[in-house]
Tab-separated table of C-alpha atoms in Angstrom:
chain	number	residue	atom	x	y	z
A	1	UNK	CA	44.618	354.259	68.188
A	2	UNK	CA	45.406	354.533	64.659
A	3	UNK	CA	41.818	354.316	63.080
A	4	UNK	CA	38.312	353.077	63.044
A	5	UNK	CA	38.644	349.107	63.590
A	6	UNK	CA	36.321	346.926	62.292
A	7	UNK	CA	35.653	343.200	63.567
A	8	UNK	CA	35.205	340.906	61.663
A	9	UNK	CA	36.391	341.780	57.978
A	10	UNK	CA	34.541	339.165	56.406
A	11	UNK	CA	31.241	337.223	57.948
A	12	UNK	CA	29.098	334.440	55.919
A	13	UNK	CA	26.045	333.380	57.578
A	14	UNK	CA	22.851	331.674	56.469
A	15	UNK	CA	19.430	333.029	56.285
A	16	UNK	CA	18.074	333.391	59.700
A	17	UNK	CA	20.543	333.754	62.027
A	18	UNK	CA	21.699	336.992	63.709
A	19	UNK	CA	24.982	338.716	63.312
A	20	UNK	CA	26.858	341.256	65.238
A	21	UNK	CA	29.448	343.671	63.684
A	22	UNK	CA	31.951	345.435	66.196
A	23	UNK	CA	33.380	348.802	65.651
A	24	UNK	CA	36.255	350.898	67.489
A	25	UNK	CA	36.346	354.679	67.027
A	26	UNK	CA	39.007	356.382	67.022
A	27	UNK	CA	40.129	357.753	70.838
A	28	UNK	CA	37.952	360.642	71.804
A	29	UNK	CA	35.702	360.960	68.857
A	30	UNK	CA	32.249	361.517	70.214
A	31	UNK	CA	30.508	360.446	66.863
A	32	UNK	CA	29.844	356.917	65.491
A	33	UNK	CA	27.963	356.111	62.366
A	34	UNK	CA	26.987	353.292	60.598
A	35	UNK	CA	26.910	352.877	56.952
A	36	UNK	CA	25.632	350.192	54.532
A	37	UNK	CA	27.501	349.470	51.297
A	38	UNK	CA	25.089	347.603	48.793
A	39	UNK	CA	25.577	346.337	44.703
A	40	UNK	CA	21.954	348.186	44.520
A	41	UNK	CA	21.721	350.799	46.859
A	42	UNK	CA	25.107	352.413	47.190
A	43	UNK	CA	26.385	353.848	50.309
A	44	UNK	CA	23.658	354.515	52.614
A	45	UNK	CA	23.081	356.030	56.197
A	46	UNK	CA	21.983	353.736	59.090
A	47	UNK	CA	22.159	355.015	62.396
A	48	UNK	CA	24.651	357.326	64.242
A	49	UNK	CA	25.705	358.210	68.051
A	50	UNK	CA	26.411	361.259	69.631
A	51	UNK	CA	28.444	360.800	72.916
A	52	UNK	CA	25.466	358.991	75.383
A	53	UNK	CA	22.521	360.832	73.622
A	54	UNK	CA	20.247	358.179	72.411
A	55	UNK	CA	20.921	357.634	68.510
A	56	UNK	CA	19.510	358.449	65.476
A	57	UNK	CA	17.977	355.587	63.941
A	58	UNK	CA	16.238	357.044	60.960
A	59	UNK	CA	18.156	355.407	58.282
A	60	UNK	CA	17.613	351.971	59.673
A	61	UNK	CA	16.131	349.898	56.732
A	62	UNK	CA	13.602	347.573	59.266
A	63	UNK	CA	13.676	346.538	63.390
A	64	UNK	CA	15.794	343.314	62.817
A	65	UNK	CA	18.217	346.049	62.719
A	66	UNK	CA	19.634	347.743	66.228
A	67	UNK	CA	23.115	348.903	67.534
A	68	UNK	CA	24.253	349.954	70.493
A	69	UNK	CA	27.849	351.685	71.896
A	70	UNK	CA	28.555	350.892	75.317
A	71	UNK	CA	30.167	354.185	77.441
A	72	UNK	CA	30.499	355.953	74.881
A	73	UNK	CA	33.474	354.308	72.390
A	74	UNK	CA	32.580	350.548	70.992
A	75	UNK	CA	29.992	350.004	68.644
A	76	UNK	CA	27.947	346.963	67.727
A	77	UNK	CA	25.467	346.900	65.139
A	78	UNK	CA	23.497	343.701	65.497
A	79	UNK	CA	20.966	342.328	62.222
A	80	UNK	CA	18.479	339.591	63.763
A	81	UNK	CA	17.096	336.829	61.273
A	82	UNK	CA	19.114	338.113	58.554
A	83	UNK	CA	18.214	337.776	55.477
A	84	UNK	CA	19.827	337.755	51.444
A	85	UNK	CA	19.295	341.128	51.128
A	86	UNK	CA	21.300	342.361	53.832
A	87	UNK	CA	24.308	341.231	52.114
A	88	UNK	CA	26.005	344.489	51.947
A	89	UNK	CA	29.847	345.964	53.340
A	90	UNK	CA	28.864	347.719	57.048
A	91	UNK	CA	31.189	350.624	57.268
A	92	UNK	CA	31.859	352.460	60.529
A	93	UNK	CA	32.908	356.090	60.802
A	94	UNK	CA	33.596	357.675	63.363
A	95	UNK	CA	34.215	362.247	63.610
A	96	UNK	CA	35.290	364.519	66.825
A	97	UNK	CA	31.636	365.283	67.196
A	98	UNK	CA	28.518	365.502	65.235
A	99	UNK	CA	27.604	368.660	66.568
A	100	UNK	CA	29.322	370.354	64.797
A	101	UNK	CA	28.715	371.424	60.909
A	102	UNK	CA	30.839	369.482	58.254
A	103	UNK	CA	33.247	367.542	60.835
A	104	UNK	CA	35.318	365.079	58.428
A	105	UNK	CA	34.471	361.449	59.138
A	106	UNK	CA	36.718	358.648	59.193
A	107	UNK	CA	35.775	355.492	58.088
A	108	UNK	CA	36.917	351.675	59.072
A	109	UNK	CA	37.969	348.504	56.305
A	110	UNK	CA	34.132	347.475	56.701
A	111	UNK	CA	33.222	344.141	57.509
A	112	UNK	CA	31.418	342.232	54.342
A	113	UNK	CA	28.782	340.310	55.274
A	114	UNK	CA	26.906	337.400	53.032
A	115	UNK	CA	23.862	335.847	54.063
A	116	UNK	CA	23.767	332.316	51.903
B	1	UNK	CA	15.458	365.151	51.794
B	2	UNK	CA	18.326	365.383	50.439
B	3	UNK	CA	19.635	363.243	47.735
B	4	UNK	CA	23.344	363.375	45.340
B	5	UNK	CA	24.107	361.828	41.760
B	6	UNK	CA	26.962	360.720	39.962
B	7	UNK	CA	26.206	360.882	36.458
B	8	UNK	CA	29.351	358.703	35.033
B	9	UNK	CA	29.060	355.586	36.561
B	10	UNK	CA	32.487	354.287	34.992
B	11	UNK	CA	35.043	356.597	33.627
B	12	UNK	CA	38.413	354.913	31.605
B	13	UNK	CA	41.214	357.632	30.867
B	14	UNK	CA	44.839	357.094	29.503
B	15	UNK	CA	47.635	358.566	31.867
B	16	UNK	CA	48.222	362.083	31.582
B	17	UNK	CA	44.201	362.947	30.717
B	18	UNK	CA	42.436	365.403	32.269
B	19	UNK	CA	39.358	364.454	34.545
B	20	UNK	CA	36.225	365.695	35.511
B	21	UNK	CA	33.608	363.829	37.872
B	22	UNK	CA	30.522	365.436	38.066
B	23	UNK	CA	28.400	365.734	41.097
B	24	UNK	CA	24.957	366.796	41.630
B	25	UNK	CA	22.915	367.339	44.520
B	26	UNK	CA	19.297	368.225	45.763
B	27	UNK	CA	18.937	370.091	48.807
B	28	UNK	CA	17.179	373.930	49.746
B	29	UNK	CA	19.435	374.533	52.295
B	30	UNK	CA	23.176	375.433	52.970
B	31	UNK	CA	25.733	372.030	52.392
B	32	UNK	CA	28.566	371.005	53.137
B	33	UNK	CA	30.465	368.943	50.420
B	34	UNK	CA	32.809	365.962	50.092
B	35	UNK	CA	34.589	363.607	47.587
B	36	UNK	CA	35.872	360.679	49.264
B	37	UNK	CA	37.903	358.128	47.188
B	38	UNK	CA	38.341	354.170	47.496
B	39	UNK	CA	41.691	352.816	46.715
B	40	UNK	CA	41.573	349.145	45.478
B	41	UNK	CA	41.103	347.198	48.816
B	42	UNK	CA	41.394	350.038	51.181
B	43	UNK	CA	38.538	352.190	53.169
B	44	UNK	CA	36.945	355.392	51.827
B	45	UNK	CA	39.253	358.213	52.702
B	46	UNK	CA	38.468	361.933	52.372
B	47	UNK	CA	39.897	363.993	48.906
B	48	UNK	CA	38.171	367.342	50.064
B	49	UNK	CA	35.731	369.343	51.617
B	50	UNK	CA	33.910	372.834	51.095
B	51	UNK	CA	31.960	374.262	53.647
B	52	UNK	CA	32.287	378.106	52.720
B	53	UNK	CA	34.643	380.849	51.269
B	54	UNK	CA	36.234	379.988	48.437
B	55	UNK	CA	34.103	377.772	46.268
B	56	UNK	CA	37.358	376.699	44.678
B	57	UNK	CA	38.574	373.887	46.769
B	58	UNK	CA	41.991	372.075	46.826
B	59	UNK	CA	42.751	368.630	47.956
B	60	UNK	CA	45.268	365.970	48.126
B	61	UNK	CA	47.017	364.482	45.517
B	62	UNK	CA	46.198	367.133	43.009
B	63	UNK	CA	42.463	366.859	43.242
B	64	UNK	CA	40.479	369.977	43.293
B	65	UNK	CA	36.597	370.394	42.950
B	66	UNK	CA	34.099	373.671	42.148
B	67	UNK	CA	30.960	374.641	44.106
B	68	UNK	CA	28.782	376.004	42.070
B	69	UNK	CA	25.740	377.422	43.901
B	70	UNK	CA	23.497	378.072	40.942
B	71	UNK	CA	23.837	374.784	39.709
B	72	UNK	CA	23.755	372.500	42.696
B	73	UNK	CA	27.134	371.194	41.564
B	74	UNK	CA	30.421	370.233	43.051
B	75	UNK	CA	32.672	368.549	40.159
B	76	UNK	CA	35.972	366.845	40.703
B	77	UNK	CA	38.922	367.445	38.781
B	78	UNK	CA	42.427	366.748	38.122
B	79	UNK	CA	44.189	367.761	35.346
B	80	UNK	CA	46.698	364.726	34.946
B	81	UNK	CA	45.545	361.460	36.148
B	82	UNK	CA	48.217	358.487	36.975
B	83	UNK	CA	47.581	354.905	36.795
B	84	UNK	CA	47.294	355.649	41.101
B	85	UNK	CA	44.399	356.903	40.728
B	86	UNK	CA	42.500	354.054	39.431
B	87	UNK	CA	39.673	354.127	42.546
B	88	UNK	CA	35.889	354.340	43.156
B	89	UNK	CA	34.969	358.123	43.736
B	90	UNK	CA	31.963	359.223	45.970
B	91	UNK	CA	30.850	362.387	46.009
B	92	UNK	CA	28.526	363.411	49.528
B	93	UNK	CA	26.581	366.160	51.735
B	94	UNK	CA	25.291	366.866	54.520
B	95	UNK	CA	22.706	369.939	54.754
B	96	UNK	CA	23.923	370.993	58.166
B	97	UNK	CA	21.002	368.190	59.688
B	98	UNK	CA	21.108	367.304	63.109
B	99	UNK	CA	24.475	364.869	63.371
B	100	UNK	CA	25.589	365.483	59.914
B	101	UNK	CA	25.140	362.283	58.247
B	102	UNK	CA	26.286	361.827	55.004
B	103	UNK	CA	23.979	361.155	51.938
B	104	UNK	CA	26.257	359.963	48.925
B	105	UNK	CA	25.763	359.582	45.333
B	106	UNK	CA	26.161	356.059	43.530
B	107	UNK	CA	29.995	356.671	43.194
B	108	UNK	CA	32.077	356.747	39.970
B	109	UNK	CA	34.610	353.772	39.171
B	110	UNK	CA	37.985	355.780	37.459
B	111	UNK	CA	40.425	353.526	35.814
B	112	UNK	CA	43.205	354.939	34.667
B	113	UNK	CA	45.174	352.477	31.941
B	114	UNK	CA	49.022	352.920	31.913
């Protein structure tokens, strides 16, 4: 494929419900991170996978927040009862591997999600 | 942890200026360092990179930035901006952690006026 996909681009939902975000990788990169893009917090780290070891969640912000990538390529990141302040950009990456020091990632459009 | 600021949160230069974003960051170990840029309506892509040698580093478009160790610093320049260049500019590291995540300062918004 060309690049990291992101589905949907845009996504308005009101308080409460839960939301799913898709991302596609690009072919045979072994890495996948997730990024928020926030008005008050900048760019910050979520969550990232390395091939089928279990992820790093550390920069997930509370539990209503989880992701998963299913054999290894597609990426979901899922936000349950969501709330205003999740309004943010979600921006996938994805890198040949994260084991290894300084590999460039490659980011997706994002998908912009508002929570009315 | 390790943590990166963009002092000039909004920079306007005529065509032809010269440019300078600065970048600092916090972190006791060895980096690795990145400007990505953000076109108007398109995804972050990567300017450059330094991970070791030369602490001069070249990029595309003209773009170059300067590791310096002793300051914690890794400033972007160009020496002639164009009106192209109007774009959000993020500077990032990652201090060889476990999966390399990226920790990025608050970004600097360049506009560039004809």
């Amino acid at each position: 494929g060309a690049g990291v996909s992101q589905s949907p681009s845009n996504k308005v939902t009101e308080k409460g419900k839960d939301v799913e975000l898709r991302c596609d990788p690009i072919s045979g990169h072994t890495a996948l991170y997730w990024y928020r893009q926030s008005l008050g917090q900048g760019l910050e780290f979520l969550i990232y996978f390395q091939g089928n070891s279990a992820p790093d969640k550390s920069g997930l912000p509370s539990d209503r927040f989880s992701a998963e990538r299913t054999g290894g390529s597609v990426s979901t990141l899922t936000i349950q009862r969501t709330q205003q302040e999740d309004s943010a950009v979600y921006l996938c990456a994805s890198s040949p591997s994260a084991l290894a020091t300084g590999n460039e990632q490659f980011f997706g459009p994002g998908t912009r999600l508002t929570v009315l | 942890a390790q943590s990166v600021s963009q002092h000039n949160h909004h920079v306007i230069l005529s065509e032809a200026a010269s440019l300078e974003l600065g970048c600092n960051y916090s972190y006791g170990g060895t980096v690795n360092l990145f400007w990505y840029v953000q076109y108007p309506g398109q995804h972050l892509q990567l300017l450059l990179k330094y991970f070791s040698g030369d602490p001069l580093v070249k990029g595309i478009k003209g773009f170059e930035a300067e590791f310096i160790k002793s300051k914690f610093s890794f400033n972007l320049r160009k020496p002639s901006v164009q009106w192209s260049d109007t774009a959000e500019y993020f500077c990032a590291v990652n201090g060889n952690n476990a999966g390399n995540m990226l920790t990025f300062g608050g970004g600097t918004r360049l506009m560039v006026k004809p």
